[in-house]
JSON list of C-alpha atoms in Angstrom, two decimals:
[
{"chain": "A", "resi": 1, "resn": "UNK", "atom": "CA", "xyz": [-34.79, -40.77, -23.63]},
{"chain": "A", "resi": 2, "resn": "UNK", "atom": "CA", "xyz": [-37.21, -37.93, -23.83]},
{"chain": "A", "resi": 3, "resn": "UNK", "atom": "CA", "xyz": [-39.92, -37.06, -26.27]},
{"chain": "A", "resi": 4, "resn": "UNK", "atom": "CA", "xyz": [-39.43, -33.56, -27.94]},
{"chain": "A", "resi": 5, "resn": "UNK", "atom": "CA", "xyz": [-42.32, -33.39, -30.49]},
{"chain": "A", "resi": 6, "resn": "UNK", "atom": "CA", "xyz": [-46.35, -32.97, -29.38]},
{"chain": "A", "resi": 7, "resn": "UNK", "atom": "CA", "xyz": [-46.57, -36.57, -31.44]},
{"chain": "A", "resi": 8, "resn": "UNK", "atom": "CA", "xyz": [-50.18, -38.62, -30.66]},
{"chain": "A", "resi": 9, "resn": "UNK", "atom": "CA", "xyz": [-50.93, -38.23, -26.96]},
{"chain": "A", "resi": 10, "resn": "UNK", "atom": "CA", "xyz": [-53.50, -41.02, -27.42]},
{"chain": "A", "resi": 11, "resn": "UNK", "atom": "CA", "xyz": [-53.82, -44.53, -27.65]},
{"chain": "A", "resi": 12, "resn": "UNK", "atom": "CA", "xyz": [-51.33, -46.16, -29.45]},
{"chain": "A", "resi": 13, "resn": "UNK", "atom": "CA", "xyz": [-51.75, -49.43, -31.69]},
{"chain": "A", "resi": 14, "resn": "UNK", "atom": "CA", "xyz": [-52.14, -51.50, -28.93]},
{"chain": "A", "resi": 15, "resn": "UNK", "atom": "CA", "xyz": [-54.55, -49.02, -27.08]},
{"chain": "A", "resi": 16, "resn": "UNK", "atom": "CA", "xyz": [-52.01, -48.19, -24.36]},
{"chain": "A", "resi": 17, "resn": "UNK", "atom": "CA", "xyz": [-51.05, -44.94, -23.78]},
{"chain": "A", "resi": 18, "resn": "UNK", "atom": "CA", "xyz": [-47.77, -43.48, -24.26]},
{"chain": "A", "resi": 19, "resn": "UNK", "atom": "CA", "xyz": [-46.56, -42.64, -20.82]},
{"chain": "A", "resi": 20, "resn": "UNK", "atom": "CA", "xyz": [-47.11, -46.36, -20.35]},
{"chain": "A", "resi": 21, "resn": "UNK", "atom": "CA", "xyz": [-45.08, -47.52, -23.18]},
{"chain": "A", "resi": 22, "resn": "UNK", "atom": "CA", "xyz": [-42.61, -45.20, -22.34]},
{"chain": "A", "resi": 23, "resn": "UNK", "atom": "CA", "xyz": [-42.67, -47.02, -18.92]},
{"chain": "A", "resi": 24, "resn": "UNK", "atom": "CA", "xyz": [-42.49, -49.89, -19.90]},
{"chain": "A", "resi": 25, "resn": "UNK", "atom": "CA", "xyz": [-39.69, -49.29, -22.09]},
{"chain": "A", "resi": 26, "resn": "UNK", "atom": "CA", "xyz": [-38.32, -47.90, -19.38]},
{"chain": "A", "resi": 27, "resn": "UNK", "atom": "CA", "xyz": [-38.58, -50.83, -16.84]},
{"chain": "A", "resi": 28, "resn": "UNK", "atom": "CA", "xyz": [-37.13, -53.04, -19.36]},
{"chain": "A", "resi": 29, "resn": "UNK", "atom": "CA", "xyz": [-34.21, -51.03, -19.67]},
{"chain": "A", "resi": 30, "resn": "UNK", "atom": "CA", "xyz": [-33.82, -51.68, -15.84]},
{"chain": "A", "resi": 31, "resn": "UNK", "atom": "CA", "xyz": [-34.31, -55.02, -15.83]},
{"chain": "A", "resi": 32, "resn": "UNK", "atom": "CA", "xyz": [-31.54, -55.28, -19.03]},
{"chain": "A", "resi": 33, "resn": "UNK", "atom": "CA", "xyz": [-29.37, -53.31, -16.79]},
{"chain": "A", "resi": 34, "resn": "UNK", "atom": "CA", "xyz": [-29.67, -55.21, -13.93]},
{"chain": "A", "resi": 35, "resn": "UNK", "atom": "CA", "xyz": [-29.21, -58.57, -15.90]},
{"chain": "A", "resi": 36, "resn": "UNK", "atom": "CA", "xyz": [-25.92, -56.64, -17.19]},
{"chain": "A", "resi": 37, "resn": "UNK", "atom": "CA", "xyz": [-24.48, -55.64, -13.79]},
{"chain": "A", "resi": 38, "resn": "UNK", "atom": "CA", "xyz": [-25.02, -59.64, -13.03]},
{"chain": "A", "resi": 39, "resn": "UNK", "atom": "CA", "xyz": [-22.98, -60.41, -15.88]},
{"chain": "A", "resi": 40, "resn": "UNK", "atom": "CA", "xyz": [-20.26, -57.97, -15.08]},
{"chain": "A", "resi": 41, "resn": "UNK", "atom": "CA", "xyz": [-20.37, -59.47, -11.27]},
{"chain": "A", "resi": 42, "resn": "UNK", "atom": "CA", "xyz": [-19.86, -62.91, -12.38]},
{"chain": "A", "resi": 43, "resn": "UNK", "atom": "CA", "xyz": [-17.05, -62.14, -14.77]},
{"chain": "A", "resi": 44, "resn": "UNK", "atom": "CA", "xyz": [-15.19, -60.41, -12.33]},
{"chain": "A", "resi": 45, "resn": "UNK", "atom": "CA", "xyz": [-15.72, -63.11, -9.72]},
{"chain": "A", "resi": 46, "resn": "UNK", "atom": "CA", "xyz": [-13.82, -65.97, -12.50]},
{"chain": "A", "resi": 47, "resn": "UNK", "atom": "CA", "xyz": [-11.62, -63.30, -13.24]},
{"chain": "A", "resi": 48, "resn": "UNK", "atom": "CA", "xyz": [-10.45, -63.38, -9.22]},
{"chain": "A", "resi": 49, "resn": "UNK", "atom": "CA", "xyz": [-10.17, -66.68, -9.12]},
{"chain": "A", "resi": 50, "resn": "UNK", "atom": "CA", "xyz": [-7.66, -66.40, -12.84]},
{"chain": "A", "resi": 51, "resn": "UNK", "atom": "CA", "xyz": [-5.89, -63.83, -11.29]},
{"chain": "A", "resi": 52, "resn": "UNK", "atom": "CA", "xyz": [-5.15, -65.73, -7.54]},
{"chain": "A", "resi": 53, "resn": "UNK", "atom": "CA", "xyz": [-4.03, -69.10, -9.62]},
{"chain": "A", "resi": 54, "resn": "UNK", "atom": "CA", "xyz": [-1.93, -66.74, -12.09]},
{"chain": "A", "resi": 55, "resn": "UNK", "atom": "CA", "xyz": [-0.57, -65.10, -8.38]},
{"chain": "A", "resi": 56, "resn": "UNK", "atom": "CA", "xyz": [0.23, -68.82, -7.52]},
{"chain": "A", "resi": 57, "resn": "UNK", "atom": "CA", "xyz": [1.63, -69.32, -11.08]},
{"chain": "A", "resi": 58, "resn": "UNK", "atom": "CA", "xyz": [4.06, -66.54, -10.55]},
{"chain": "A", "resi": 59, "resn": "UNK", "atom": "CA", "xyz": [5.34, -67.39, -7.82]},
{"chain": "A", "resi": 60, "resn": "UNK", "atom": "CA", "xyz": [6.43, -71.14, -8.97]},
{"chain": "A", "resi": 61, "resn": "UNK", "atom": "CA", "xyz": [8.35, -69.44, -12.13]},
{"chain": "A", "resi": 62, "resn": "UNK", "atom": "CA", "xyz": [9.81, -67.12, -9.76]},
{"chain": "A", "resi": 63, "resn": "UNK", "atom": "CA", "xyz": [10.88, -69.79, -7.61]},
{"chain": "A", "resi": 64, "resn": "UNK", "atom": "CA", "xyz": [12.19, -71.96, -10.66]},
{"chain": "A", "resi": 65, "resn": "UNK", "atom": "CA", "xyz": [14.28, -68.37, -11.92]},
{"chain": "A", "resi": 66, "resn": "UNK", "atom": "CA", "xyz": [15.93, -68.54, -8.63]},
{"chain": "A", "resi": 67, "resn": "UNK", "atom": "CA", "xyz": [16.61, -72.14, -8.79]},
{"chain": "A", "resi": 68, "resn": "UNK", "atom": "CA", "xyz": [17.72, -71.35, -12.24]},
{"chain": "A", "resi": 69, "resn": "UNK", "atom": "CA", "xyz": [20.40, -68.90, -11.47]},
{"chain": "A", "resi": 70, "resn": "UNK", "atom": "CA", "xyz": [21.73, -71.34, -8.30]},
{"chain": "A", "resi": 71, "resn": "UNK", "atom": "CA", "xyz": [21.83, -74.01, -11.03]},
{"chain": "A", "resi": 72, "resn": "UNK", "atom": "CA", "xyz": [23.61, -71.61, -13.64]},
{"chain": "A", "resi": 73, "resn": "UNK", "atom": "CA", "xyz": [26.22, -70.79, -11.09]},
{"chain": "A", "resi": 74, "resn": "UNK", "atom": "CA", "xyz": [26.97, -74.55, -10.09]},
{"chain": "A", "resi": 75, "resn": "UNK", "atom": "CA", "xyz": [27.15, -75.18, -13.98]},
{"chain": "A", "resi": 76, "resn": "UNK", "atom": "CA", "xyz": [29.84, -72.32, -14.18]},
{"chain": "A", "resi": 77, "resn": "UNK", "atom": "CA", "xyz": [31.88, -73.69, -11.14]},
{"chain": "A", "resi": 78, "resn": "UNK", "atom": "CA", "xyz": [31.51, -77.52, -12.97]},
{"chain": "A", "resi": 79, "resn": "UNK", "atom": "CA", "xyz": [32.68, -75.63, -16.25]},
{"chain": "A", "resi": 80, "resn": "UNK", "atom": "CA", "xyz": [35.60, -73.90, -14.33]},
{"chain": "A", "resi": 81, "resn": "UNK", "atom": "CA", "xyz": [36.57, -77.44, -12.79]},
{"chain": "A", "resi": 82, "resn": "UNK", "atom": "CA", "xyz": [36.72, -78.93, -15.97]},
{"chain": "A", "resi": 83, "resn": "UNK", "atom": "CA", "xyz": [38.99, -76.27, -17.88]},
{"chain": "A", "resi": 84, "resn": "UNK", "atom": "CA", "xyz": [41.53, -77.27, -15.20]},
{"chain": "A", "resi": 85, "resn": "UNK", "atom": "CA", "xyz": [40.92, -80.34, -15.59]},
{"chain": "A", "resi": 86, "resn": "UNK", "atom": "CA", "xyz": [41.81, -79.81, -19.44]},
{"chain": "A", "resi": 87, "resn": "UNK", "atom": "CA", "xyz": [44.73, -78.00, -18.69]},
{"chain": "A", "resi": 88, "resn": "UNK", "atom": "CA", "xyz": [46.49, -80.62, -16.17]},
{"chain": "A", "resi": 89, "resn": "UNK", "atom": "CA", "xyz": [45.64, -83.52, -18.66]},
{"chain": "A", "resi": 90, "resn": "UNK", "atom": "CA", "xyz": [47.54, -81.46, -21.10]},
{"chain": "A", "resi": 91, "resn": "UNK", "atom": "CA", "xyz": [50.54, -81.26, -18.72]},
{"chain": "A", "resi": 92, "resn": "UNK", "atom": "CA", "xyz": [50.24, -85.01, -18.24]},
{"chain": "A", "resi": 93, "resn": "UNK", "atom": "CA", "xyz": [49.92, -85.56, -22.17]},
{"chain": "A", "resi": 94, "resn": "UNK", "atom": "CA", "xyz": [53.20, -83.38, -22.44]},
{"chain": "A", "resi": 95, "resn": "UNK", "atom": "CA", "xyz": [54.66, -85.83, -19.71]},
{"chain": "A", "resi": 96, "resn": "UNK", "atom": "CA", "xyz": [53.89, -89.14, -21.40]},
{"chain": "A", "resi": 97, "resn": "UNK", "atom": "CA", "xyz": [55.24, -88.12, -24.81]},
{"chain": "A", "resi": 98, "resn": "UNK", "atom": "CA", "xyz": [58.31, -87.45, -23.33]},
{"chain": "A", "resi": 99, "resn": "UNK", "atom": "CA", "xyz": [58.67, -89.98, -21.40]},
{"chain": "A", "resi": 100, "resn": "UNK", "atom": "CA", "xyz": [57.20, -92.56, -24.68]},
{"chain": "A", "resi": 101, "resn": "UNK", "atom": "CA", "xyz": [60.02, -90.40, -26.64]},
{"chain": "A", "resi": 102, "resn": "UNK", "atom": "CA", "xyz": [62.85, -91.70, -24.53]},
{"chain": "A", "resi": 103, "resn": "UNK", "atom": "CA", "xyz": [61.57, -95.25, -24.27]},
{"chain": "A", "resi": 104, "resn": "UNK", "atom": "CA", "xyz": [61.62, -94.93, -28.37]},
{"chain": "A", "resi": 105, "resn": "UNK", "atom": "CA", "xyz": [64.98, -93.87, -28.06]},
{"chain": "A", "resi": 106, "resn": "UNK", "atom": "CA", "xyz": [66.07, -96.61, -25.96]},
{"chain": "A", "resi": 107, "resn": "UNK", "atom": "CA", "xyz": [64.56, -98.87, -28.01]},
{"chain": "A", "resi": 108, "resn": "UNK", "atom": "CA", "xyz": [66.20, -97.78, -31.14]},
{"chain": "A", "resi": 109, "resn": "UNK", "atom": "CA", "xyz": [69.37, -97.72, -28.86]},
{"chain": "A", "resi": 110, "resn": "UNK", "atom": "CA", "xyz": [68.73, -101.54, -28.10]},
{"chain": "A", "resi": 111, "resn": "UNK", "atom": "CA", "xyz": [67.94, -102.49, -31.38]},
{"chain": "A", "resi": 112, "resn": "UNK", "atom": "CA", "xyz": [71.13, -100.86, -32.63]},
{"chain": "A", "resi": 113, "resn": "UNK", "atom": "CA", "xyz": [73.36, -102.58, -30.48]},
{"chain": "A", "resi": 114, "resn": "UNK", "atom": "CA", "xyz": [71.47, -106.16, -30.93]},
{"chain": "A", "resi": 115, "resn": "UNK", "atom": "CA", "xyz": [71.83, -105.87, -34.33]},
{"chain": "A", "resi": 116, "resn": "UNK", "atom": "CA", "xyz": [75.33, -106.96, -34.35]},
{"chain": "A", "resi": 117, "resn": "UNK", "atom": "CA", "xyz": [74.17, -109.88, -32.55]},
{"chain": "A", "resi": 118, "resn": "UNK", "atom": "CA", "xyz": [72.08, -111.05, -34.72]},
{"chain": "A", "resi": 119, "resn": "UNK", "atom": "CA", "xyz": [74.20, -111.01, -37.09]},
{"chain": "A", "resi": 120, "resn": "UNK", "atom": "CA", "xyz": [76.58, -112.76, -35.19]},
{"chain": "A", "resi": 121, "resn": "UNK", "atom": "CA", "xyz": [73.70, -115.50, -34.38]},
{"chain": "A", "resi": 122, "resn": "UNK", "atom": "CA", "xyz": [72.33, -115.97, -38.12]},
{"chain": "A", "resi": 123, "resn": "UNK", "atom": "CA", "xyz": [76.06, -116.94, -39.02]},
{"chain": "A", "resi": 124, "resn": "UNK", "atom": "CA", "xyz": [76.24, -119.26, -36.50]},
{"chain": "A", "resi": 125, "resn": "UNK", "atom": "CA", "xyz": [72.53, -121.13, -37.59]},
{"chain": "A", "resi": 126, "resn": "UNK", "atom": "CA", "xyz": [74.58, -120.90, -40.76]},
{"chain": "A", "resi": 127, "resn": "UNK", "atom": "CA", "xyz": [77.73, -122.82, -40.02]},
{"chain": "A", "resi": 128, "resn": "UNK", "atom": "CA", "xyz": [75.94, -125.06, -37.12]},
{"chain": "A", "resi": 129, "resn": "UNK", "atom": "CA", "xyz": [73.63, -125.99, -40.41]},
{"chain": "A", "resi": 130, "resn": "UNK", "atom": "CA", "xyz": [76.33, -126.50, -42.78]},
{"chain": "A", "resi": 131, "resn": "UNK", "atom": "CA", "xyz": [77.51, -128.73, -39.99]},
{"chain": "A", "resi": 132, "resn": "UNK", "atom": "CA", "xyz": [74.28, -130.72, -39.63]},
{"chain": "A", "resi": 133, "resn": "UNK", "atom": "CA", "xyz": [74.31, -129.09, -35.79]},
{"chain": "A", "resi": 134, "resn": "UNK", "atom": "CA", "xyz": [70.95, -127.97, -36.28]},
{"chain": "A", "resi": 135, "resn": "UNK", "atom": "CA", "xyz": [68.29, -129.89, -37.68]}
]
C-alpha cells in the first residue's frame, strides 16, 4: 500500500514517524503471511493423509464391486438352476396326478364290484341273526 497525499511527514500520535509505522505495518503483514502459508502447509499435509486413506478406501469398494458382480453371476446361475428345478417338479406333479387318477379309478372300480358283496354279506348277518348264528 502506498501513500499518495503529502499528509503529516512528522511525528505521529505516538511520536514515531511514518516511514516507521508504515514498516511496521509492513512487517506485520509478513509475519501474518507467513503464519498463513503455515496454515495452508498444515492443511494440505491432513489433507494427504485424507486423500491416501480415501485411495485405500477406493480400492476396498472396488474390490467389493468386483466381488459383487462374481456374486451376482453365481446368484443368476442358482436362479437358472432353480427355474429347472420348477419346471421338472411340474413334470413330476403332472406324473403323480395321473398316476393318483388311476389309483382313484381303481378304487372306484373295487368299490363297485365289492358292493355286491356286501350286500351279499349284510343278508347273510341278517339270516345268520334271525337264526341266532351270530350273537
Amino acid at each position: 500500500m502506498v501513500e499518495t497525499g503529502t499528509g503529516n511527514r512528522g511525528a505521529d500520535q505516538d511520536g514515531r514517524p511514518p516511514e516507521r509505522q508504515r514498516f511496521r505495518k509492513l512487517a506485520q503483514a509478513a509475519l501474518n503471511a507467513d503464519v498463513t502459508v503455515e496454515q495452508v502447509e498444515v492443511i494440505l499435509a491432513d489433507l494427504g493423509d485424507v486423500l491416501v486413506d480415501m485411495n485405500k478406501t477406493i480400492g476396498g469398494l472396488d474390490g467389493a464391486i468386483d466381488n459383487l458382480g462374481d456374486t451376482m453371476s453365481r446368484l443368476t446361475g442358482t436362479l437358472d438352476q432353480v427355474d429347472a428345478t420348477v419346471i421338472a417338479m411340474g413334470d413330476v406333479v403332472g406324473r403323480l396326478e395321473r398316476v393318483v387318477g388311476r389309483v382313484e379309478a381303481l378304487v372306484a372300480l373295487g368299490e363297485s364290484a365289492f358292493r355286491p358283496l356286501g350286500v351279499l354279506e349284510s343278508f347273510g348277518r341278517g339270516v345268520a341273526t334271525r337264526l341266532n348264528l351270530l350273537r
